[in-house]
Coordinates of C-alpha atoms in Angstrom, one line a residue:
M482 CA -40.4 11.2 -33.6
T483 CA -40.6 9.0 -36.7
F484 CA -39.2 5.4 -36.7
S485 CA -36.2 6.1 -39.0
S486 CA -35.2 9.2 -36.8
R487 CA -35.6 7.0 -33.7
L488 CA -33.2 4.5 -35.3
R489 CA -30.8 7.0 -36.0
V490 CA -30.7 8.4 -32.5
I491 CA -30.3 4.7 -31.1
F492 CA -27.5 4.0 -33.6
R493 CA -25.7 7.3 -32.6
S494 CA -26.2 6.5 -28.9
K495 CA -24.8 3.0 -29.3
T496 CA -21.9 4.1 -31.6
S497 CA -20.9 6.8 -28.9
K498 CA -20.9 4.2 -26.2
A499 CA -18.6 1.9 -28.2
L500 CA -16.1 4.7 -29.0
D501 CA -16.1 5.9 -25.4
R502 CA -15.1 2.3 -24.4
I503 CA -12.4 2.1 -27.1
E504 CA -11.0 5.6 -26.1
D505 CA -11.2 5.1 -22.4
P506 CA -7.8 6.3 -21.1
R507 CA -8.2 4.0 -18.0
E508 CA -8.1 0.9 -20.1
A509 CA -5.0 2.3 -22.2
L510 CA -3.2 3.0 -19.0
D511 CA -3.9 -0.5 -17.6
D512 CA -2.8 -2.0 -20.9
S513 CA 0.6 -0.1 -20.7
Y514 CA 0.9 -1.1 -17.2
E515 CA 0.5 -4.8 -18.0
Q516 CA 3.0 -4.5 -20.9
Q517 CA 5.6 -2.9 -18.5
L518 CA 5.0 -5.8 -16.1
K519 CA 5.6 -8.3 -18.8
I520 CA 8.9 -6.6 -19.6
L521 CA 9.9 -6.6 -16.0
H522 CA 9.1 -10.4 -15.8
Q523 CA 11.2 -11.0 -18.7
V524 CA 14.2 -9.0 -17.4
R525 CA 13.9 -10.9 -14.1
Q526 CA 13.7 -14.2 -16.0
G527 CA 16.8 -13.2 -17.8
L528 CA 18.6 -12.2 -14.5
A529 CA 17.7 -15.7 -13.1
E530 CA 19.2 -17.4 -16.1
V531 CA 22.4 -15.4 -15.9
A532 CA 22.7 -16.0 -12.1
T533 CA 22.1 -19.7 -12.7
A534 CA 24.8 -19.9 -15.4
K535 CA 27.2 -17.9 -13.2
K536 CA 26.5 -20.3 -10.3
R537 CA 27.3 -23.3 -12.6
I538 CA 30.7 -21.8 -13.7
E539 CA 31.4 -20.9 -10.1
L540 CA 30.8 -24.6 -9.1
Q541 CA 33.1 -25.7 -11.9
G542 CA 35.7 -23.3 -10.8
Q543 CA 35.5 -24.6 -7.3
E544 CA 36.0 -28.1 -8.6
M545 CA 39.1 -27.0 -10.7
G546 CA 40.5 -25.2 -7.7
T547 CA 40.2 -28.4 -5.7
R548 CA 42.0 -30.5 -8.3
H549 CA 44.7 -27.7 -8.7
R550 CA 45.5 -28.0 -5.0
R551 CA 45.5 -31.9 -5.2
L552 CA 47.9 -31.8 -8.2
G553 CA 50.2 -29.5 -6.2
D554 CA 50.1 -31.8 -3.3
Q555 CA 50.8 -34.8 -5.5
A556 CA 53.8 -33.2 -7.1
A557 CA 55.3 -32.4 -3.8
Q558 CA 54.7 -35.9 -2.5
A559 CA 56.2 -37.4 -5.6
L560 CA 59.4 -35.2 -5.3
A561 CA 59.7 -36.2 -1.7
Q562 CA 59.7 -39.8 -2.7
G563 CA 62.3 -39.2 -5.4
R564 CA 59.8 -39.6 -8.2
E565 CA 60.6 -36.4 -10.2
D566 CA 58.9 -37.8 -13.2
L567 CA 55.6 -38.1 -11.4
A568 CA 56.2 -34.7 -9.8
R569 CA 56.7 -33.3 -13.4
T570 CA 53.6 -34.9 -14.7
A571 CA 51.5 -33.4 -11.9
L572 CA 53.0 -30.0 -12.4
E573 CA 52.4 -30.3 -16.2
R574 CA 48.8 -31.2 -15.6
R575 CA 48.4 -28.3 -13.2
A576 CA 49.7 -25.9 -15.6
L577 CA 47.1 -27.1 -18.2
L578 CA 44.5 -26.7 -15.5
E579 CA 45.6 -23.2 -14.9
D580 CA 44.9 -22.3 -18.5
Q581 CA 41.4 -23.9 -18.2
V582 CA 40.7 -21.9 -14.9
A583 CA 41.8 -18.7 -16.6
S584 CA 39.1 -19.4 -19.3
V585 CA 36.6 -20.2 -16.8
R586 CA 37.4 -17.2 -14.8
D587 CA 36.9 -14.9 -17.8
Q588 CA 33.5 -16.4 -18.4
Y589 CA 32.6 -16.0 -14.7
T590 CA 33.6 -12.3 -14.9
V591 CA 31.6 -11.6 -18.0
L592 CA 28.5 -13.3 -16.3
E593 CA 29.0 -11.3 -13.2
R594 CA 29.2 -8.0 -15.0
Q595 CA 26.0 -9.1 -17.0
Q596 CA 24.2 -9.9 -13.8
L597 CA 25.1 -6.6 -12.2
R598 CA 23.9 -4.7 -15.3
L599 CA 20.6 -6.8 -15.2
Q600 CA 20.1 -6.2 -11.5
D601 CA 20.7 -2.4 -12.1
N602 CA 18.2 -2.4 -15.0
E603 CA 15.7 -4.5 -13.0
R604 CA 15.8 -2.2 -10.1
R605 CA 15.4 1.0 -12.2
L606 CA 12.5 -0.6 -14.2
A607 CA 10.8 -1.7 -11.1
D608 CA 11.0 1.9 -9.7
R609 CA 9.8 3.3 -12.9
I610 CA 6.9 0.8 -13.0
A611 CA 5.9 1.6 -9.5
A612 CA 5.9 5.3 -10.2
F613 CA 3.9 4.7 -13.4
R614 CA 1.4 2.8 -11.4
T615 CA 1.0 5.6 -8.9
E616 CA 0.4 8.2 -11.6
K617 CA -1.9 5.7 -13.5
E618 CA -4.1 5.4 -10.6
T619 CA -4.2 9.1 -10.0
I620 CA -5.0 9.7 -13.7
K621 CA -7.8 6.9 -13.5
A622 CA -9.3 8.5 -10.3
S623 CA -9.4 12.0 -12.0
Y624 CA -10.9 10.6 -15.1
S625 CA -13.5 8.6 -13.2
A626 CA -14.5 11.7 -11.1
S627 CA -14.7 13.9 -14.3
A628 CA -16.7 11.3 -16.1
A629 CA -19.1 11.1 -13.1
Q630 CA -19.4 14.9 -13.1
V631 CA -20.1 15.0 -16.8
R632 CA -22.8 12.3 -16.3
A633 CA -24.4 14.2 -13.4
N634 CA -24.4 17.5 -15.4
E635 CA -25.9 15.8 -18.5
A636 CA -28.6 14.1 -16.3
V637 CA -29.4 17.5 -14.8
A638 CA -29.5 19.2 -18.3
G639 CA -31.3 16.3 -19.8
I640 CA -28.6 15.5 -22.4
G641 CA -26.2 12.7 -23.1
T642 CA -26.6 9.2 -24.4
E643 CA -28.3 7.8 -21.3
M644 CA -31.0 10.6 -21.3
T645 CA -31.3 10.1 -25.1
D646 CA -32.2 6.6 -24.4
V647 CA -34.7 7.7 -21.9
G648 CA -36.3 10.1 -24.4
V649 CA -36.4 7.4 -27.1
N650 CA -38.1 5.0 -24.6
L651 CA -40.6 7.7 -23.6
D652 CA -41.5 8.4 -27.3
R653 CA -42.0 4.7 -27.8
A654 CA -44.2 4.4 -24.7
K655 CA -46.3 7.4 -25.9
D656 CA -46.7 5.8 -29.4
R657 CA -47.9 2.5 -27.9
V658 CA -50.3 4.2 -25.7
A659 CA -51.7 6.2 -28.5
Q660 CA -52.0 3.2 -30.7
M661 CA -53.8 1.2 -27.9
Q662 CA -56.2 4.1 -27.2
A663 CA -57.0 4.3 -30.9
R664 CA -57.6 0.5 -31.0
A665 CA -59.8 0.6 -27.9
A666 CA -61.9 3.4 -29.4
A667 CA -62.3 1.6 -32.8
T668 CA -63.3 -1.6 -31.2
D669 CA -65.9 0.2 -29.1
E670 CA -67.3 1.8 -32.1
L671 CA -67.5 -1.6 -33.9
L672 CA -69.2 -3.2 -31.0
A673 CA -71.7 -0.4 -30.8
T674 CA -72.6 -0.6 -34.5
G675 CA -72.6 -4.3 -34.8
G676 CA -69.6 -4.4 -37.0
L677 CA -67.5 -6.6 -34.6
N678 CA -69.2 -10.0 -33.8
D679 CA -68.8 -11.9 -30.7
L680 CA -66.9 -15.1 -31.6
T681 CA -68.1 -16.9 -28.4
A682 CA -71.8 -16.2 -29.0
T683 CA -74.1 -19.1 -30.1
P684 CA -75.5 -19.1 -33.6
D685 CA -78.4 -16.7 -34.2
A686 CA -77.9 -15.1 -30.8
D687 CA -78.4 -11.7 -32.5
L688 CA -81.9 -12.7 -33.5
E689 CA -82.8 -13.9 -30.0
R690 CA -81.5 -10.6 -28.5
A691 CA -83.7 -8.6 -31.0
L692 CA -86.9 -10.7 -30.2
S693 CA -86.1 -10.6 -26.4
A694 CA -86.0 -6.7 -26.8
D695 CA -89.2 -6.6 -28.7
S696 CA -91.0 -8.8 -26.1
V697 CA -89.8 -6.7 -23.2
K698 CA -91.1 -3.6 -25.0
A699 CA -94.5 -5.2 -25.7
T700 CA -94.7 -6.1 -22.0
V701 CA -94.0 -2.6 -20.8
D702 CA -96.4 -1.1 -23.3
R703 CA -99.2 -3.4 -22.0
Q704 CA -98.4 -2.5 -18.4
L705 CA -98.4 1.2 -19.0
A706 CA -101.7 0.9 -20.8
A707 CA -103.1 -1.1 -17.8
M708 CA -102.0 1.6 -15.4
K709 CA -103.5 4.3 -17.4
G710 CA -106.8 2.3 -17.7
A711 CA -107.0 1.7 -14.0
G712 CA -106.9 5.5 -13.2
A713 CA -104.2 7.6 -11.7
G714 CA -105.9 7.4 -8.3
D715 CA -105.8 3.6 -7.8
S716 CA -102.5 2.1 -6.5
P717 CA -101.5 -1.3 -7.7
R718 CA -102.3 -4.1 -5.4
Q719 CA -99.5 -5.7 -3.5
G720 CA -99.2 -9.0 -1.6
P721 CA -98.7 -9.3 1.9
P722 CA -95.3 -7.9 2.9
D723 CA -94.5 -10.8 5.2
E724 CA -95.3 -13.4 2.7
P725 CA -92.1 -15.5 2.3
A726 CA -92.7 -16.7 -1.2
S727 CA -94.0 -13.4 -2.6
W728 CA -91.2 -13.0 -4.9
L729 CA -92.3 -16.1 -6.8
A730 CA -95.3 -14.2 -8.1
I731 CA -93.1 -11.5 -9.8
G732 CA -93.9 -11.2 -13.5
R733 CA -97.0 -13.4 -13.3
G734 CA -99.5 -10.7 -13.3
P735 CA -101.7 -9.2 -10.6
T736 CA -102.6 -11.6 -7.6
S737 CA -106.2 -12.2 -6.5
S738 CA -107.2 -11.1 -3.1

């Protein structure tokens, strides 16, 4: 596999993985679920605001009811004391208050109906979201199981993006091994022919090795000639086997008896 074809395989593999993440239905379902939860939160927030406004009007109505009763008592008390003018004033104020109470009562009724509608919508939306959540988890589980089966089948068949990556890595490893083997063979050849110098050797070390080899060859030739002149029947003389320092005489020529 050439370098350009390997790049194309890697690019297709990475692109396929990115598209799989984008098109993953599990993420889309989770996003839809989160959006529905946000809507439910907004509905509940609106319901709380309506309930608060309704409660505020209810408290205002209770205060107006208390004042309405007090004005009635004051009118009766003024009439009992012969103060018809005060009784009339109290009744007039109570009549004006009744108009205000009617307006507040209408607002209270509107808010109560709105609260009931929001409560009904909130309940139905919560039920729908709960059903969607159950269906979402079922679909996600089915998709995960199918995806696992696909990956297993592709692994058995040796296909798929993961196995493609394995093949690419295997090709790269083979290329590196071949390159290293070729390099090792080339360096062996260079060392054998003298084309590759030892950078750690001392100056003129090659001359010293050549002279040493010639000296060894000359020594061996002399020893062979001496052995031939002494005759095939004569055995070379050896020092006493139990002599402790006999090894010191090695290379110094034959010892005297």
